[in-house]
Structure formats: C-alpha cells, structure tokens
Amino acid sequence: MSTVVARTRDELTVAREKLTGTVAVVMTMGALHSGHAELVRRARQRADSVIVTIFLNPLQFGPNEDLAKYPRTLEADLELCDREGVDLVFTPSPDVIYPGGDPGVKISAGALGAKLEGASRPGHFDGVLTVVAKMLHLTRPQVAFFGQKDAQQLLLIRRMSQDLDFGCEIVAVPTVRETDGLALSSRNRYLTELDRQTALALSRALRAAEAVRRQGPSAVRRAARDVLVAEPLVLVDYLVLVDPASLDDVPEWFQGEAVLLVAAKVGTTRLIDNLPMVVGGPA
Ligand SMILES: Nc1ncnc2c1ncn2[C@@H]1O[C@H](COP(=O)(O)OP(=O)(O)OP(=O)(O)O)[C@@H](O)[C@H]1O
Ligand SMILES: CC(C)(CO)[C@@H](O)C(=O)[O-]
Ligand code: BAL
C-alpha cells in the first residue's frame, strides 16, 4: 500500500510535511463508497496531494441516533483510498480529536444550522462544523471537497469558511447515484431489500419534480409530493423547495435557482436527498 496512514497528531504532522504542492482534503466518516471515490478523483484532478480523513465524529450524533451501529469498514476503506491514489489517510480515534472529552468551545452553525436537518437533529451542525474546523486546522489544505448530497452541510461549511476566514476553497461535487437513482450513502447499508425498493421513491420524487420545473414552484412541490404519498412506507420528515443560500421556501411566483430537499425514514433508516434546479420561466 502506498497510501500513508496516520492515526495520531504526530504521525499526521510528519506525513503532512512531506506533501508537496496544492493539498486537497476529502473528509469522511468511513464506510466508503463510489460517492467518496468521486470526491477523491475530483480532488486528485485539482490538487497535487490528496488527504482523506476517516473519523466517525461522535459530536454530530444525537443521543438516540445511530453512532453505535454506524458501519465501520476501515480495512476496505484504506484499500479504496490506495486504489484511488490517496497520498495520506488520517484516521484518528475520538480521544485524538477530543483529548479532553467534549470540547467546551464549539463552532455554532447559527440560524441556518437550526433549519431542516438541524431541526430534526439538534446540535448536529455545531458538531459537524467543529470537527470540520479541527480537520482543516490539522490537515492545512488549500482546497476541500464536499458532496452536494449533504446540501445543508455543504452550505454551512462554505459559510463557516467565508465567515470565519478559513482561507480554504470549498468545492462541491454532484451527488453520485446508483443506476436506478438511489443516492449513494453509507447508511444505504442498513436498508433491507424491501427498504431499498421503497427508498427509490425519494429520487423518483426529485426527478418527477424536475420534469415540471418550468411550471414553477407549486408544480414542482406537487409532483414530488404525489410520488411520495403514493409510497406509504416512506415517512417524510420534510420536503421543501428552497433558496439555496437561505434555505427559505421560495414563493409561488419565484423564478431562478432553487433546491428541492427531502428527508425521510424508510424502515429504521433516515435518508436525505436533493436536486438543485432552475424553476419557472424558460429553460
Ligand atoms: N452519493 C454521494 N455523492 C457525492 N458525495 C457524497 C455522496 N455520499 C456522500 N458524499 C459526500 O462524502 C462526504 C463524506 O460523507 P459521509 O462519510 O457522511 O458519507 P455518507 O454516505 O453521506 O454517509 P451517511 O450515509 O452517513 O450520510 C461528504 O462530503 C458527503 O456529502
Ligand atoms: C463532513 C463530515 C466528515 C464531518 O464529520 C461528515 O459530516 C460527513 O461525512 O459528511
Ligand atoms: N453525511 C452527513 C453526516 C451525518 O449524517 O452525520
């Protein structure tokens, strides 16, 4: 294996010093799939050296969430990183990242972080931004790659980088899907065969909505809702058509760039998906 693996801060410091040119980082929680591989490929096209972080961050999980059962596949993850030409993997344990336990000082995701995912997962984005800030400080990249699949997370990381002058470029990577439309996600491993079939309603709803996007927001919302109500095993948490910067609902007369976001429970698994689209008016 030519990928260097660092588990401690000292190992990271030594390995980071050896990286040359532009450095990119791809942050993950492990259980890597082709979506993560795509982030790495984009990072390699853009930068001279690529770091992947693999860290299941306890700070972003609520007390009743799936931290304990989250898939852990480190050996396969390291193989994927090696295959994809990753220079350095940083895979610390929680005590390396949080030596004093829960940090007393955290990054606040503010009002944007309290909406949608944040409303269903209180404190989630404070936990995400805190670990992303720490990983940016530790790995010192010029550019960081994040998936559009986690649209609210991407928006908040961009805002943090701008608002707090991190000086790191944030690059978005479009959502990678299975051929049948399902957005790749580490949590797809929880789905039974029936769940997986049921879960296809999410991407089907997004596509149905996109097909009528020129008719405006009402048509878009209705088309997506119609698909989801036809699938009673999908328990919708939210389905919203919002302004990509504010995450506020776009009004009925709106024309321009919007994003349709969905979160739903399928069986015991909570899934999210989204589709950016230009709504209203000519194409
Ligand atoms: N299908 C995908 N396409 C593009 N990027 C993705 C995809 N899935 C995850 N990512 C991105 O990979 C990075 C790491 O995400 P993470 O490790 O949480 O994977 P995940 O599949 O989103 O996991 P989970 O199922 O827990 O949400 C994030 O920037 C995330 O947006
Ligand atoms: C950005 C991230 C790696 C922070 O733990 C996580 O939220 C994720 O995998 O999307
Ligand atoms: N993929 C986003 C991180 C999380 O769900 O905790």
Tab-separated table of C-alpha atoms in Angstrom, residues 50-240:
chain	number	residue	atom	x	y	z
A	50	VAL	CA	-4.837	14.378	-1.505
A	51	ILE	CA	-5.609	13.704	2.149
A	52	VAL	CA	-8.674	11.682	3.191
A	53	THR	CA	-9.864	11.874	6.779
A	54	ILE	CA	-11.837	8.939	8.174
A	55	PHE	CA	-13.372	9.862	11.508
A	56	LEU	CA	-16.724	8.885	12.942
A	57	ASN	CA	-17.376	12.123	14.800
A	58	PRO	CA	-19.408	11.480	17.984
A	59	LEU	CA	-20.088	15.200	18.381
A	60	GLN	CA	-22.517	15.293	15.439
A	61	PHE	CA	-24.690	12.374	16.625
A	62	GLY	CA	-27.678	12.861	18.935
A	63	PRO	CA	-28.261	10.525	21.895
A	64	ASN	CA	-30.873	8.456	20.016
A	65	GLU	CA	-29.036	8.300	16.706
A	66	ASP	CA	-27.029	5.538	15.043
A	67	LEU	CA	-23.444	6.201	16.235
A	68	ALA	CA	-23.083	2.744	17.820
A	69	LYS	CA	-24.293	0.857	14.759
A	70	TYR	CA	-22.722	3.101	12.091
A	71	PRO	CA	-20.840	0.825	9.623
A	72	ARG	CA	-17.115	0.561	10.298
A	73	THR	CA	-15.107	-0.869	7.377
A	74	LEU	CA	-11.611	0.567	7.865
A	75	GLU	CA	-9.685	-2.128	6.014
A	76	ALA	CA	-11.817	-1.812	2.869
A	77	ASP	CA	-11.731	1.996	3.220
A	78	LEU	CA	-7.928	2.008	3.211
A	79	GLU	CA	-7.916	-0.256	0.151
A	80	LEU	CA	-10.246	2.127	-1.685
A	81	CYS	CA	-8.007	5.071	-0.766
A	82	ASP	CA	-4.947	3.213	-2.013
A	83	ARG	CA	-6.682	2.284	-5.285
A	84	GLU	CA	-7.741	5.888	-5.809
A	85	GLY	CA	-4.209	7.204	-5.275
A	86	VAL	CA	-4.806	8.986	-1.970
A	87	ASP	CA	-1.496	10.207	-0.530
A	88	LEU	CA	-2.418	10.315	3.131
A	89	VAL	CA	-5.273	8.958	5.254
A	90	PHE	CA	-5.806	10.489	8.685
A	91	THR	CA	-7.885	8.115	10.799
A	92	PRO	CA	-7.725	9.209	14.410
A	93	SER	CA	-9.687	7.810	17.361
A	94	PRO	CA	-12.058	10.134	19.246
A	95	ASP	CA	-9.524	10.719	22.051
A	96	VAL	CA	-7.005	12.020	19.493
A	97	ILE	CA	-9.501	14.575	18.227
A	98	TYR	CA	-11.147	15.335	21.591
A	99	PRO	CA	-8.414	14.655	24.173
A	100	GLY	CA	-10.364	16.408	26.917
A	101	GLY	CA	-13.705	14.818	26.009
A	102	ASP	CA	-16.457	17.035	24.593
A	103	PRO	CA	-14.905	20.399	23.671
A	104	GLY	CA	-16.149	23.301	25.820
A	105	VAL	CA	-15.846	25.645	22.852
A	106	LYS	CA	-17.637	24.700	19.634
A	107	ILE	CA	-18.456	26.314	16.320
A	108	SER	CA	-22.065	27.499	16.224
A	109	ALA	CA	-23.905	26.813	12.981
A	110	GLY	CA	-26.332	29.630	13.865
A	111	ALA	CA	-29.827	30.068	12.443
A	112	LEU	CA	-29.089	28.233	9.156
A	113	GLY	CA	-27.954	25.265	11.182
A	114	ALA	CA	-31.225	25.117	13.096
A	115	LYS	CA	-33.360	24.548	9.968
A	116	LEU	CA	-34.302	21.289	8.223
A	117	GLU	CA	-31.636	18.714	9.209
A	118	GLY	CA	-30.809	20.878	12.224
A	119	ALA	CA	-34.452	20.906	13.354
A	120	SER	CA	-34.559	17.107	13.271
A	121	ARG	CA	-31.032	16.670	14.634
A	122	PRO	CA	-30.482	19.428	17.234
A	123	GLY	CA	-26.801	20.324	17.628
A	124	HIS	CA	-25.844	18.212	14.604
A	125	PHE	CA	-24.304	21.037	12.589
A	126	ASP	CA	-22.414	22.504	15.555
A	127	GLY	CA	-20.799	19.058	15.798
A	128	VAL	CA	-20.113	18.901	12.051
A	129	LEU	CA	-18.623	22.402	11.825
A	130	THR	CA	-16.498	21.874	14.931
A	131	VAL	CA	-14.897	18.733	13.528
A	132	VAL	CA	-14.549	20.200	10.032
A	133	ALA	CA	-12.782	23.242	11.528
A	134	LYS	CA	-10.471	20.983	13.507
A	135	MET	CA	-9.699	18.802	10.488
A	136	LEU	CA	-8.971	21.902	8.352
A	137	HIS	CA	-6.559	23.176	11.011
A	138	LEU	CA	-4.890	19.777	11.365
A	139	THR	CA	-4.545	18.934	7.663
A	140	ARG	CA	-3.963	22.524	6.356
A	141	PRO	CA	-5.374	22.047	2.810
A	142	GLN	CA	-5.793	24.789	0.199
A	143	VAL	CA	-8.987	23.131	-1.055
A	144	ALA	CA	-11.621	20.822	0.457
A	145	PHE	CA	-14.209	18.700	-1.376
A	146	PHE	CA	-17.732	18.001	-0.094
A	147	GLY	CA	-20.757	16.262	-1.634
A	148	GLN	CA	-23.903	18.050	-2.807
A	149	LYS	CA	-25.823	15.113	-1.297
A	150	ASP	CA	-25.401	16.767	2.106
A	151	ALA	CA	-26.565	20.127	0.747
A	152	GLN	CA	-27.163	21.916	4.058
A	153	GLN	CA	-23.828	20.689	5.413
A	154	LEU	CA	-22.060	21.957	2.270
A	155	LEU	CA	-23.745	25.354	2.589
A	156	LEU	CA	-22.786	25.671	6.258
A	157	ILE	CA	-19.163	24.646	5.614
A	158	ARG	CA	-18.938	27.273	2.854
A	159	ARG	CA	-20.400	29.858	5.224
A	160	MET	CA	-18.017	28.896	8.011
A	161	SER	CA	-15.025	29.136	5.676
A	162	GLN	CA	-16.144	32.605	4.497
A	163	ASP	CA	-17.498	33.994	7.765
A	164	LEU	CA	-14.510	32.877	9.823
A	165	ASP	CA	-11.842	33.485	7.129
A	166	PHE	CA	-10.542	29.940	6.914
A	167	GLY	CA	-8.946	30.747	3.550
A	168	CYS	CA	-9.754	27.277	2.257
A	169	GLU	CA	-11.595	26.870	-1.030
A	170	ILE	CA	-14.686	24.674	-0.709
A	171	VAL	CA	-15.606	22.653	-3.801
A	172	ALA	CA	-18.978	20.922	-4.265
A	173	VAL	CA	-19.238	17.543	-6.005
A	174	PRO	CA	-22.580	16.497	-7.580
A	175	THR	CA	-24.407	13.568	-5.983
A	176	VAL	CA	-23.332	10.152	-7.236
A	177	ARG	CA	-26.281	7.785	-7.741
A	178	GLU	CA	-26.877	4.105	-8.385
A	179	THR	CA	-28.135	3.437	-11.922
A	180	ASP	CA	-31.695	3.250	-10.545
A	181	GLY	CA	-31.392	6.726	-8.990
A	182	LEU	CA	-30.686	5.940	-5.333
A	183	ALA	CA	-28.159	8.428	-3.943
A	184	LEU	CA	-25.117	6.577	-2.620
A	185	SER	CA	-24.858	6.808	1.148
A	186	SER	CA	-23.052	4.829	3.806
A	187	ARG	CA	-26.418	4.411	5.539
A	188	ASN	CA	-27.784	2.509	2.500
A	189	ARG	CA	-26.071	-0.492	4.111
A	190	TYR	CA	-28.859	-0.502	6.710
A	191	LEU	CA	-31.578	-0.994	4.059
A	192	THR	CA	-33.294	-4.339	3.598
A	193	GLU	CA	-34.195	-5.346	0.033
A	194	LEU	CA	-37.727	-4.012	0.571
A	195	ASP	CA	-36.418	-0.791	2.158
A	196	ARG	CA	-34.139	-0.263	-0.806
A	197	GLN	CA	-37.008	-0.571	-3.291
A	198	THR	CA	-39.079	1.778	-1.124
A	199	ALA	CA	-36.217	4.274	-0.870
A	200	LEU	CA	-36.215	4.720	-4.659
A	201	ALA	CA	-39.298	6.901	-4.181
A	202	LEU	CA	-37.026	9.719	-2.957
A	203	SER	CA	-35.016	10.059	-6.174
A	204	ARG	CA	-38.168	9.329	-8.214
A	205	ALA	CA	-39.890	12.249	-6.494
A	206	LEU	CA	-36.979	14.568	-7.245
A	207	ARG	CA	-36.947	13.549	-10.906
A	208	ALA	CA	-40.723	13.922	-11.251
A	209	ALA	CA	-40.420	17.406	-9.792
A	210	GLU	CA	-37.574	18.355	-12.095
A	211	ALA	CA	-39.636	17.294	-15.114
A	212	VAL	CA	-42.161	20.074	-14.357
A	213	ARG	CA	-39.706	22.681	-13.078
A	214	ARG	CA	-40.620	25.219	-15.790
A	215	GLN	CA	-44.197	25.310	-14.479
A	216	GLY	CA	-42.944	26.877	-11.252
A	217	PRO	CA	-42.691	26.067	-7.531
A	218	SER	CA	-46.271	24.840	-6.974
A	219	ALA	CA	-45.998	22.256	-9.740
A	220	VAL	CA	-42.565	21.154	-8.525
A	221	ARG	CA	-43.753	20.667	-4.935
A	222	ARG	CA	-46.938	18.893	-6.036
A	223	ALA	CA	-45.125	16.490	-8.378
A	224	ALA	CA	-42.675	15.446	-5.660
A	225	ARG	CA	-45.395	15.132	-3.006
A	226	ASP	CA	-47.566	12.976	-5.292
A	227	VAL	CA	-44.757	10.439	-5.717
A	228	LEU	CA	-44.041	10.284	-2.006
A	229	VAL	CA	-47.662	9.959	-0.826
A	230	ALA	CA	-48.048	7.020	-3.203
A	231	GLU	CA	-45.376	5.195	-1.177
A	232	PRO	CA	-46.804	4.808	2.359
A	233	LEU	CA	-43.647	3.094	3.653
A	234	VAL	CA	-41.766	6.371	3.195
A	235	LEU	CA	-42.209	8.558	6.291
A	236	VAL	CA	-41.401	12.069	5.095
A	237	ASP	CA	-39.650	14.351	7.567
A	238	TYR	CA	-39.500	17.319	5.195
A	239	LEU	CA	-39.944	18.013	1.502
A	240	VAL	CA	-39.092	21.623	0.650
